[in-house]
Structure formats: structure tokens, C-alpha cells
Amino acid sequence: MNPIVREIAERAADLLRVPVARVEGVLAPPREESLGDYTIPCFAFAKELRRSPQEIAAELASALEELSSVERAEAAGPYVNITVDRPRLLAHILGQVLREGEGYGSSGEGRGKTIVIDYSSPNIARPFTIAHMRTTVLGHSLKRIYEHLGYRVVGVNHLGDWGTQFGALIAAYKRWGVRERVERENVYELFRLYVRFHEEAKQDPSLEEEGRAWFKRLEEGDPEARELWQWFVDLSWQVFQRYYEILGIEFEEVRGESAYRDRTGPLIQELLEKGIAKESRGAVIVPLEDSEDGKDDKEEPPLLLRKSDGTTLYATRDLAAAIYHYETYRFHKKLYVVDAGQSLHFKQLFKALEKMGYPWAKDLVHVAFGVVLFEEQRMSTRAGRVVFFEDVLNQAVERIRQIIEQAEKKTDLTEEEKERVAQDVGVGAIVYANLSRSRLQNIHFRWDEVLSFEGRSGPYLQYTHARLAGVLRKYGREIPQAPDCAALSQLQEVALAKKLEQFPSRVQSAAREYDPFLLSDYLYDLALATNKFYDSCRVLGEPSEVEGARIALVYAAKTVLKKGLELLGMKAPEKM
RNA sequence: GCGCCCGUAGCUCAGUGGAUAGAGCGCUGGCCUCCGGAGCCAGAGGUCGCAGGUUCAAAUCCUGCCGGGCGUACCA
């Protein structure tokens, strides 16, 4: 909160004899910019003061008008609309951004705290699809946001490299696999084998049995099963790493489900001995029904730890992983960035850990998100109804190459730079598309939408940044550290500066709500304000007071835009 | 059946108690002798799923219903 707003709130609170926080709670920007900078709706104070809101507003208006930082304060019915001393406000905002630079919007709230984020965590032996992008991009952005707030963040890639499905894959490979083809086509061939397995299993259910049997052999350490499995893992990881490199993602910990295979046995033993788990229908479960008064008409499904064939499940390994992560990192919080369809799983998991007496169970958060739909249906890897990430990326990059070539303005980019830019912007389009709606919304994947780079899109934000970079390049001198803000009197200048002021609180909201959308939404508004300013206010060649003030504004906007893009996991090219 | 999520403009989505509900796409019409037109400006387009209730004030909170998605013990 800036000092001007604080002064206003304190004065008003003093006058009304209410806590400052009450005033700050209702103080907001007005409905329309032309009404002023801030407004205080006075309804909330009417009852206790036994006066009409209109009366209160009138009194506040005349009192606030006397503050030196207030330019104008007028009552509009029950509202007080306040216009502040703009040069002072802008000097405060610009001063802060110029002083803090890339550190603007950071804070010490995370000092000494560790956050573990489990994200991306793809299943091996399958190509990345556009559906995998949601967890990858969300988790990555959350990671950068928390880091900006001073947290130590451990990005965990909990690879899906264990489970019945690998029994199925081994069975499929044993039946139809060709080594050379797998080596050549990698995950795409493994994926084909997997799909074929499920298709043929529809006709011949004994295949499922065969798959389960292979998984059992795998869990028991059968050398042939292990060897094939390791081969699949190595091949897959090679491909995944390339994708992560393109996306600019690095993990602090890559530790698949298989890493916990030796912990699950003892864990199940312990739970049985403590009476937390029990045998039921041949399997081992943790009952979770909260039967306080014996009425279990709700009948919550239990958490399954071991199947009747003796093999473990996803949940067993997740349990072991949570304990491992707490022991290793003593986390402040652990976030699971996993689609909303798994809500029950996490509810069960957290409850089971609570039953086990771990106080940190309350620090586990399922950061749920909506699924990506294709042709109005959920993508299904098994059914083969998927869009591969690589295809989307290639098309996006190709589209951008064309746009660069067709640009009217002669581009001075070298061929190498063009490639770089095409990739950065292509990735940006995909990333932004995944962060451009609140996380619980499903996303309808449409080619024309992802390949549209106009309006609200990743490239729009990057383009805005590149324009500002262009102005700064041409200016070519030191940015004035104490610009004359009285020279910034245009509506668009004030609006842009006020937008810049919101950045820190938006970063915090995004962290608090575990939703980078809150940041991406803000960045679009910021880019819009920037373009409006750019369109109506010329910078270079203006009288020196104006030019100096405007270039400082340009610099501040570019700095925030760049930082914001980075927090979303996007590049901010200087030229494009 | 039960649980969670969603329902706002033709389409995709913001807005979760405060003034006349906002964007993008699409549609109509404007703006480059001037810092990058991947841009800017203007216009048309909405009984905020329905019905009650709480409140000075409801798209927003509560209750019920309708429609859609997901989940609901041996997949991950």
C-alpha cells in the first residue's frame, strides 16, 4: 500500500472513529477512471454512526480535501471519489520500480521456508500431449512465483514409472515389439504398443491378466522385466528432457514412483501393526469413513494400499513419497499439481497421513485443475484421442516464422535469431494458453485458438515487451532515476503507472490462490495499458522533461512485463 | 444414489457483496509522412441456468431445483 492511500485511510478512520483496516477494506478504485483514483463507499459505516451514507460521504470529502496529497475529494451520493496528487503518486510508483528493478514484487515472506511442488510427473513410455502441459506449465509458474517471494522451492518430477501399466507395456512389447523400431520411434512406438494392447484386450481379456502378471514379476525383481523396464525409462527420459529444455524447466528432484518400491513393503507392515490399515477382501486398505456415531451411510471409499495379488498401487507410493519429502525437506507446504479428477485420491491420501499422526498432513495441498478437452471430449491416451505437444509446438513455431517473414517492417534479425524468437514465441503461446483461465476451468483445445497470436495471447504480451525494448534501444542513454512526474499528465500515462503498482499484490494473490492465472490476467491488463500509452504518447524527440519522464515509464513497464512473463514461464524477447 | 467442479455476450472466459456486469475471438466501421499495425479507437451483442431467501445493496452469500463434467476399492 502506498503512503498516499495510507494517509487517506488513516485520516478517514480517525474522523469516523473506526479502525484503519475497516477503511482500507472498502477503499477501492472507482467504477470509472474519470471519477478519480480511489473511492470510499460509506454504507458500511452508516449503521454504527447512525447517519446516512450520503452525510458521511460529504463530511469525509471535505476533510480529505485538506490533505496535501489529495487533489480533489468529492461526495457522489454515498461515495467519496478521490483524486490524488498524481505527480506524487507516480513518483512513488516509478521510484519503487526503478529502485527495485527485477526484484520488484518480491518479498521476504518465504524466507526460511521450503515449498515442495510435485508437477509435470508424466508417465514414461508416452509422448507428451497437450494435456500434460497444464500441470507442467502451472507447476513451473508456481515455482517461479514462490521463488520470487523468497521461498526455497523444490521442483519434484514424480515420474509415473511404476505400476500395472508397465506390466501391460512389457506384455505388449513381448508380443509385438520390434527393438529397432522402438529405438527409432522411441515413446511414439511405445505408445502405439500400449494402445494396441488395450484394443486387443477388449477382445481378449486374458491380456489384462498377462499385464498384471508382468507387473508382479517386475515388482518381484524379475531380471527380464527389470531390464525392459529400465530401457523404457531411459528412452523416455531422454525425450522428456528435450521438452523440458524447450520449456526452460529444470527439476531439483527427479524421482519416479519406482524410487519408493522398497519403502512400500515396510510401510504397509507398519500400518497393519499399528492397526491403521487392515485386510479386506484380500487387499490391504486404510478405512477412512468418519463413523463418529456408527452411521456410515456416507461410506467413504477406503485408501487401497495393496491389491489382492500382492502388488502395490499409486496411493501406496504416494504415501511413501510424502513421508520421504517431509523427512528430506521439512517442507512448509507440499503442492500436488494434478488434475481435479484425482481429488478423491488426494483427499484419501491426506486423511490417511493424518490418521498416521503426521501433523504436517495439513500442509499438503492438491492444486487441482480442469482437464484439457479435445473435440469436446477428454483426451484419452488409451483411446488414442490425443494432440501431441510436439505437433502443437511445431505448428506454432512455423506460424511465427511466417509472420516474421511477412512483417512489413524490415526485420534485422539474423536467421539464427529468427529461429530463437520463433521458438520462444511459440512456447509462449502454448504456455499462456494454459494459464489464461482460472485453474479449475476445463480447457477446450482448438487449433485456431492456440495458433492465434492476436488479442489476449502470449505473443501479444511478448510483442508489447519487444516494442518497449525497441524504444529503449533507440533512446540509448541512462534512464533518469528521478524523472519529473509532473510531465506525466495524460490519462494513459497515469493509468499505466497505476497498473504497475498492482504487480506485487497480484504476485502474492497468485501464490496464495495457487493460481498463476491471476498473474497472467493482470499481465494482459498491463500490456493493454502499455499499448494504449504507446499509441497515444510519443516518447523519443519530445521536450526533455516529457521524454525523460516517459522513458522512465517505458523502462518501468518493460521491467515489470519481463519479470511477469518470466514468472509465468515465458521468455521476453527484446526483438521479434 | 452420494461427493467434488462448472453454468455470465454467437464462441472461449474474467468478475465471488457496493455505482451503468467486463475482456478476447467473430461481426461492422475507422487509425501508419511519426518510437515495431503481432497494435490502437469506435459500434452492435447479456432476463449473469431457474425459483425462493438473507442484506441498505446479490452474478457474488444461503436453500432447493435444472443442465453439463469428473470421481465413486484392487488403473495412474
CSV table of C-alpha atoms (C1' of nucleotides) in Angstrom, one decimal, chain A residues 118 121 123 158-160 162-165 215 219 257 260 264 303-305 307 311-321 336 338-339 342 345-346 349 366, chain B residues 75-76:
chain,number,residue,atom,x,y,z
A,118,ASP,CA,5.1,-32.1,-7.4
A,121,SER,CA,5.2,-36.0,-13.4
A,123,ASN,CA,4.1,-41.3,-17.3
A,158,HIS,CA,7.4,-37.7,-9.6
A,159,LEU,CA,7.7,-39.7,-12.8
A,160,GLY,CA,5.0,-42.3,-13.5
A,162,TRP,CA,5.8,-47.9,-11.9
A,163,GLY,CA,2.5,-49.6,-11.8
A,164,THR,CA,0.3,-52.1,-13.6
A,165,GLN,CA,0.6,-50.2,-16.9
A,215,PHE,CA,3.9,-56.1,-13.2
A,219,GLU,CA,7.8,-55.8,-8.5
A,257,GLU,CA,7.4,-43.8,-8.3
A,260,TYR,CA,9.7,-45.9,-3.4
A,264,THR,CA,6.1,-49.7,0.4
A,303,LEU,CA,-7.5,-46.0,0.5
A,304,LEU,CA,-6.1,-49.1,-1.2
A,305,LEU,CA,-2.5,-49.9,-0.3
A,307,LYS,CA,-4.1,-55.3,-4.2
A,311,THR,CA,1.2,-55.6,-5.8
A,312,THR,CA,1.2,-52.0,-4.7
A,313,LEU,CA,-0.7,-49.1,-6.0
A,314,TYR,CA,-0.2,-45.4,-6.9
A,315,ALA,CA,-1.5,-44.5,-3.5
A,316,THR,CA,1.0,-46.7,-1.7
A,317,ARG,CA,3.9,-45.0,-3.4
A,318,ASP,CA,2.4,-41.5,-2.9
A,319,LEU,CA,2.2,-42.2,0.8
A,320,ALA,CA,5.8,-43.2,0.9
A,321,ALA,CA,6.8,-40.2,-1.2
A,336,TYR,CA,0.5,-31.6,-5.9
A,338,VAL,CA,-2.6,-32.7,-10.5
A,339,ASP,CA,-5.9,-32.6,-12.4
A,342,GLN,CA,-7.9,-37.0,-8.7
A,345,HIS,CA,-7.3,-39.7,-4.3
A,346,PHE,CA,-5.7,-36.8,-2.6
A,349,LEU,CA,-4.1,-39.7,0.9
A,366,HIS,CA,-3.9,-30.6,-4.0
B,75,C,C1',-5.6,-48.0,-13.2
B,76,A,C1',-2.3,-43.9,-12.8
